[in-house]
Amino acid sequence: MSDLPKHVHVQEEGPREGFQIEPGPISTADKIRLIEALAETGLKHIQVCSFVSPKVVPGWADAEAVVEGFKAKPGVHYTALWFNENGLNRALAFRDKLTIGGSISLTASEAFTKKNLNRTHAENLAAMKKNATAHIAAGVAVKRLGVMAAFGCNYQGDITPAQVVSTIEDGLKIAAEVGADITDFSLADTMGWAIPPRIERTIAEVRSRWPEKRITLHLHDTRGLAVANAHAAIKMGIDRFDATVGGLGGCPFAGQKGAAGNICSEELVLLCQEMGIETGVDLDALIEVGRMAEEIVGHQLPSELIHAGSLDAFRRKAA
């Protein structure tokens, strides 16, 4: 257990990831209410919206109104998601409020690239090069390289560590061509195919090639293994995870209607807390925000913890 990190960074994506898939409509006021409540829990990274086409993702037709509306808490980094130059320009209008960074986003599964983006892998490489060039021209650093479907794909099947490495190599070639300095890799279990041994093998293979790069995991709880996968990664020293309060969200193009969303933020915090790892997050406060999220969407969310409560809450009762 010597590789355990002292601190785990929980990168909250509940507002963006959650409200993109909810049938809704979710009011702008409720989105703002959730964002501001999350900032009061000790979370330092919150992804607040998507600047994408409202025809494709109608749940984020009010992205500008949400960013304009929430009150930013000092010390919290608020981010957004976009996929093209138009989205970048929309985000840049809020440069004083959002932390804006560029990324090269690829998929280890060509079948999912076609389903998600209607592009071949080669076409997506060209699009990412154009996108990265636009970011750099706008003065936005491109430091992140993301790989979706890094552990398996509902359309293509198993994804090997070698396929992930090959995808990263393609992304690093783009970075070299446009002059981007990639410091971070994000590996996404987009469709919930990961199990702990697969997590271990993929991280080990990526680290053996690029030991200096920081790795973030984006885990989905499709098959109930997200916490187990996070545990395996934490034991290997991984200290950054994307998560969503209450387990909000899920990919609308993953081909599995009704699948659970990301690893629940509060369950990840509980895991860390019980392992003696700091997160800086008030778990009981986060659980309350999870209950708020469930009330906003109007149906039960995947998180068991927002119904069961924290262990410390029961320890205090027993004391």
Coordinates of C-alpha atoms in Angstrom, one line a residue:
M1 CA 0.0 0.0 0.0
S2 CA 3.1 2.3 -0.2
D3 CA 1.8 3.8 -3.4
L4 CA -1.3 5.3 -1.8
P5 CA -1.6 9.0 -2.5
K6 CA -2.0 11.4 0.5
H7 CA -4.7 13.4 -1.3
V8 CA -7.2 12.4 -4.0
H9 CA -8.6 15.2 -6.2
V10 CA -12.3 14.7 -6.9
Q11 CA -13.3 16.5 -10.2
E12 CA -17.0 16.9 -10.0
E13 CA -18.9 16.6 -13.3
G14 CA -22.4 16.1 -12.0
P15 CA -24.0 19.3 -13.4
R16 CA -22.5 18.8 -16.9
E17 CA -22.6 15.1 -17.1
G18 CA -26.0 14.7 -15.4
F19 CA -28.1 17.3 -17.1
Q20 CA -26.9 16.3 -20.6
I21 CA -28.8 13.1 -20.3
E22 CA -31.8 13.9 -18.1
P23 CA -35.1 14.1 -20.1
G24 CA -36.0 17.1 -18.0
P25 CA -36.5 19.8 -18.6
I26 CA -34.3 20.9 -15.7
S27 CA -34.6 24.6 -14.9
T28 CA -31.7 26.9 -15.2
A29 CA -32.3 27.9 -11.5
D30 CA -32.0 24.3 -10.4
K31 CA -28.8 23.8 -12.3
I32 CA -27.4 27.0 -10.6
R33 CA -28.6 25.8 -7.2
L34 CA -26.8 22.5 -7.6
I35 CA -23.5 24.1 -8.8
E36 CA -23.5 26.6 -5.9
A37 CA -24.3 23.8 -3.3
L38 CA -21.4 21.6 -4.7
A39 CA -19.0 24.5 -4.2
E40 CA -19.9 24.6 -0.5
T41 CA -18.8 21.0 0.1
G42 CA -15.1 21.6 -0.3
L43 CA -14.9 20.4 -3.9
K44 CA -12.3 22.5 -5.9
H45 CA -13.1 21.4 -9.4
I46 CA -16.7 21.5 -10.8
Q47 CA -17.6 21.1 -14.5
V48 CA -20.7 23.2 -14.8
C49 CA -22.0 22.8 -18.4
S50 CA -21.5 21.8 -22.0
F51 CA -21.2 24.3 -24.9
V52 CA -22.6 22.0 -27.5
S53 CA -25.4 22.1 -30.1
P54 CA -28.8 22.2 -28.4
K55 CA -30.1 20.0 -31.2
V56 CA -27.8 17.2 -30.1
V57 CA -27.8 17.9 -26.3
P58 CA -31.0 19.9 -25.6
G59 CA -30.3 19.7 -21.8
W60 CA -27.6 22.3 -22.2
A61 CA -29.4 24.8 -24.4
D62 CA -29.1 27.2 -21.4
A63 CA -25.4 26.9 -20.9
E64 CA -24.7 30.6 -21.1
A65 CA -27.5 31.4 -18.7
V66 CA -26.2 28.9 -16.2
V67 CA -22.6 30.3 -16.3
E68 CA -23.9 33.8 -16.1
G69 CA -26.1 32.9 -13.2
F70 CA -24.1 31.0 -10.7
K71 CA -22.0 32.9 -8.0
A72 CA -18.4 31.7 -8.2
K73 CA -16.8 30.7 -5.0
P74 CA -13.1 31.8 -4.6
G75 CA -10.7 28.9 -4.8
V76 CA -13.0 26.7 -6.9
H77 CA -12.1 26.0 -10.5
Y78 CA -15.2 25.9 -12.7
T79 CA -14.8 24.3 -16.1
A80 CA -17.0 23.4 -19.1
L81 CA -17.0 21.0 -22.0
W82 CA -17.0 21.7 -25.8
F83 CA -16.0 19.8 -28.9
N84 CA -15.3 22.4 -31.6
E85 CA -14.2 26.0 -32.3
N86 CA -17.8 27.3 -31.9
G87 CA -17.9 25.8 -28.4
L88 CA -14.5 27.2 -27.6
N89 CA -15.7 30.7 -28.6
R90 CA -18.8 30.3 -26.4
A91 CA -16.6 29.3 -23.5
L92 CA -14.1 32.2 -24.1
A93 CA -16.9 34.7 -23.4
F94 CA -16.7 33.5 -19.8
R95 CA -12.9 33.5 -19.5
D96 CA -13.2 35.6 -16.3
K97 CA -15.3 32.9 -14.6
L98 CA -14.3 29.6 -16.1
T99 CA -10.9 27.8 -16.1
I100 CA -10.4 27.2 -19.8
G101 CA -8.0 24.6 -21.1
G102 CA -7.8 22.6 -24.3
S103 CA -7.7 18.9 -24.8
I104 CA -7.2 16.3 -27.5
S105 CA -10.0 13.8 -27.2
L106 CA -9.8 10.5 -28.9
T107 CA -11.5 7.1 -28.6
A108 CA -9.8 3.7 -28.4
S109 CA -12.8 2.2 -30.3
E110 CA -13.4 3.3 -33.8
A111 CA -16.9 1.9 -33.7
F112 CA -17.7 4.3 -30.8
T113 CA -16.0 7.2 -32.6
K114 CA -18.5 6.6 -35.5
K115 CA -21.4 6.3 -33.2
N116 CA -20.5 9.2 -30.9
L117 CA -19.1 11.7 -33.4
N118 CA -20.1 10.2 -36.8
R119 CA -16.4 10.2 -37.8
T120 CA -13.7 7.6 -38.6
H121 CA -10.6 7.5 -36.4
A122 CA -8.7 9.3 -39.1
E123 CA -11.3 11.9 -39.5
N124 CA -11.3 12.5 -35.8
L125 CA -7.6 12.9 -35.7
A126 CA -7.9 15.6 -38.4
A127 CA -10.7 17.3 -36.4
M128 CA -8.7 17.2 -33.2
K129 CA -5.7 18.7 -34.9
K130 CA -7.9 21.5 -36.2
N131 CA -9.4 21.9 -32.7
A132 CA -6.1 22.0 -30.9
T133 CA -4.7 24.5 -33.4
A134 CA -7.7 26.8 -32.8
H135 CA -7.2 26.6 -29.0
I136 CA -3.5 27.5 -29.3
A137 CA -4.3 30.4 -31.6
A138 CA -6.8 31.7 -29.0
G139 CA -4.1 31.5 -26.3
V140 CA -5.6 28.5 -24.7
A141 CA -3.0 25.8 -23.6
V142 CA -3.7 22.2 -24.7
K143 CA -2.3 20.0 -21.9
R144 CA -4.8 17.1 -21.7
L145 CA -5.1 14.0 -23.9
G146 CA -8.3 12.0 -23.3
V147 CA -9.0 8.5 -24.4
M148 CA -12.7 7.4 -24.3
A149 CA -13.7 3.7 -24.2
A150 CA -10.3 2.9 -22.8
F151 CA -11.4 -0.4 -21.2
G152 CA -14.0 -1.7 -23.5
C153 CA -16.8 -0.7 -25.9
N154 CA -20.4 -1.8 -26.4
Y155 CA -20.0 -1.6 -30.1
Q156 CA -16.5 -3.1 -30.5
G157 CA -15.9 -5.3 -27.5
D158 CA -12.8 -5.5 -25.4
I159 CA -10.1 -2.8 -25.7
T160 CA -6.6 -3.9 -25.0
P161 CA -3.9 -1.8 -23.3
A162 CA -2.0 -1.9 -26.6
Q163 CA -5.0 -0.2 -28.3
V164 CA -5.0 2.5 -25.6
V165 CA -1.3 3.1 -26.0
S166 CA -1.7 3.3 -29.8
T167 CA -4.5 5.9 -29.4
I168 CA -2.3 7.9 -27.0
E169 CA 0.5 7.8 -29.6
D170 CA -1.8 9.2 -32.2
G171 CA -2.8 12.0 -29.8
L172 CA 0.8 12.9 -29.0
K173 CA 1.6 13.1 -32.7
I174 CA -1.1 15.7 -33.0
A175 CA 0.3 17.6 -30.0
A176 CA 3.8 17.6 -31.5
E177 CA 2.5 18.9 -34.8
V178 CA 0.6 21.8 -33.2
G179 CA 3.1 22.6 -30.5
A180 CA 1.0 21.4 -27.5
D181 CA 2.7 20.2 -24.3
I182 CA 0.6 17.3 -23.0
T183 CA 1.0 16.9 -19.2
D184 CA -2.2 14.9 -18.4
F185 CA -3.8 11.7 -19.7
S186 CA -7.5 11.0 -19.0
L187 CA -8.6 7.4 -19.4
A188 CA -12.4 6.9 -19.6
D189 CA -14.4 3.8 -18.9
T190 CA -17.2 5.3 -21.0
M191 CA -19.4 2.2 -21.1
G192 CA -18.4 0.4 -17.9
W193 CA -16.3 -2.4 -19.1
A194 CA -13.5 -2.0 -16.6
I195 CA -12.7 -4.4 -13.8
P196 CA -9.8 -4.0 -11.3
P197 CA -7.3 -6.3 -13.2
R198 CA -8.1 -4.4 -16.5
I199 CA -7.6 -1.1 -14.7
E200 CA -4.2 -2.3 -13.3
R201 CA -3.0 -3.6 -16.7
T202 CA -3.9 -0.5 -18.6
I203 CA -2.5 1.9 -16.1
A204 CA 0.7 -0.2 -15.8
E205 CA 1.1 -0.2 -19.6
V206 CA 0.5 3.5 -20.0
R207 CA 2.8 4.4 -17.1
S208 CA 5.6 2.2 -18.5
R209 CA 5.6 4.3 -21.7
W210 CA 5.0 7.7 -20.2
P211 CA 5.9 7.7 -16.4
E212 CA 6.0 11.5 -16.3
K213 CA 2.4 12.0 -17.3
R214 CA -0.4 12.4 -14.7
I215 CA -3.3 10.1 -15.1
T216 CA -7.0 10.9 -14.4
L217 CA -9.6 8.2 -14.5
H218 CA -13.2 8.8 -15.6
L219 CA -15.1 5.8 -14.3
H220 CA -18.7 4.7 -15.0
D221 CA -20.6 2.5 -12.7
T222 CA -22.5 0.7 -15.4
R223 CA -21.9 -2.7 -13.9
G224 CA -21.4 -1.7 -10.3
L225 CA -17.7 -1.9 -10.3
A226 CA -16.7 1.8 -10.3
V227 CA -15.7 1.9 -6.6
A228 CA -13.7 -1.4 -6.9
N229 CA -12.0 0.1 -10.0
A230 CA -11.2 3.3 -8.1
H231 CA -9.8 1.3 -5.2
A232 CA -7.5 -0.6 -7.6
A233 CA -6.3 2.6 -9.2
I234 CA -5.7 4.4 -5.8
K235 CA -3.5 1.5 -4.7
M236 CA -1.4 2.3 -7.8
G237 CA -1.1 5.9 -6.8
I238 CA -3.8 7.4 -9.1
D239 CA -5.0 10.6 -7.4
R240 CA -7.4 12.2 -9.8
F241 CA -10.9 11.0 -10.6
D242 CA -13.9 12.5 -12.4
A243 CA -17.1 11.8 -10.5
T244 CA -20.7 12.9 -10.3
V245 CA -22.8 13.7 -7.2
G246 CA -25.4 11.0 -6.7
G247 CA -24.1 9.2 -9.8
L248 CA -25.8 11.6 -12.1
G249 CA -25.3 11.2 -15.9
G250 CA -24.2 8.7 -18.4
C251 CA -23.2 8.9 -22.1
P252 CA -26.3 9.3 -24.3
F253 CA -24.4 7.6 -27.2
A254 CA -23.2 4.5 -25.3
G255 CA -26.0 2.2 -26.5
Q256 CA -27.2 1.2 -23.1
K257 CA -30.4 3.0 -22.1
G258 CA -30.8 3.4 -18.3
A259 CA -27.2 2.6 -17.5
A260 CA -25.7 4.1 -14.3
G261 CA -23.6 7.2 -14.7
N262 CA -20.2 8.1 -13.3
I263 CA -18.7 6.9 -10.1
C264 CA -20.7 8.6 -7.3
S265 CA -18.6 11.5 -5.9
E266 CA -19.8 10.7 -2.3
E267 CA -18.9 7.0 -2.6
L268 CA -15.4 7.9 -3.9
V269 CA -15.0 10.3 -1.0
L270 CA -16.2 7.7 1.5
L271 CA -13.7 5.2 0.0
C272 CA -10.8 7.7 0.4
Q273 CA -11.9 8.7 3.9
E274 CA -12.0 5.1 5.1
M275 CA -8.5 4.5 3.5
G276 CA -7.2 7.5 5.4
I277 CA -6.7 9.6 2.3
E278 CA -7.6 13.3 2.3
T279 CA -10.0 14.8 -0.3
G280 CA -10.9 18.1 1.3
V281 CA -14.6 17.3 0.9
D282 CA -17.2 17.4 3.7
L283 CA -18.8 14.0 3.0
D284 CA -22.0 14.6 5.0
A285 CA -22.5 17.9 3.1
L286 CA -21.9 16.2 -0.2
I287 CA -24.5 13.5 0.6
E288 CA -27.0 16.3 1.2
V289 CA -26.2 17.8 -2.2
G290 CA -26.7 14.3 -3.7
R291 CA -30.2 14.2 -2.1
M292 CA -30.8 17.7 -3.6
A293 CA -29.8 16.3 -7.0
E294 CA -32.2 13.5 -6.7
E295 CA -35.0 15.9 -5.8
I296 CA -34.1 18.1 -8.8
V297 CA -34.2 15.3 -11.4
G298 CA -37.3 13.7 -9.8
H299 CA -36.2 10.1 -9.7
Q300 CA -33.9 7.9 -7.7
L301 CA -30.2 8.2 -8.5
P302 CA -27.8 5.3 -8.4
S303 CA -25.9 6.3 -5.3
E304 CA -26.6 4.1 -2.3
L305 CA -24.8 6.5 0.0
I306 CA -27.3 9.3 -0.4
H307 CA -29.9 6.9 1.0
A308 CA -27.7 5.1 3.6
G309 CA -25.7 8.0 5.0
S310 CA -22.0 8.1 5.9
L311 CA -20.3 5.8 8.3
D312 CA -19.2 8.7 10.4
A313 CA -22.8 9.8 10.8
F314 CA -23.5 6.5 12.5
R315 CA -20.2 6.5 14.4
R316 CA -21.3 9.8 16.0
K317 CA -24.6 8.3 17.0
A318 CA -22.9 5.3 18.5
A319 CA -20.4 7.3 20.5

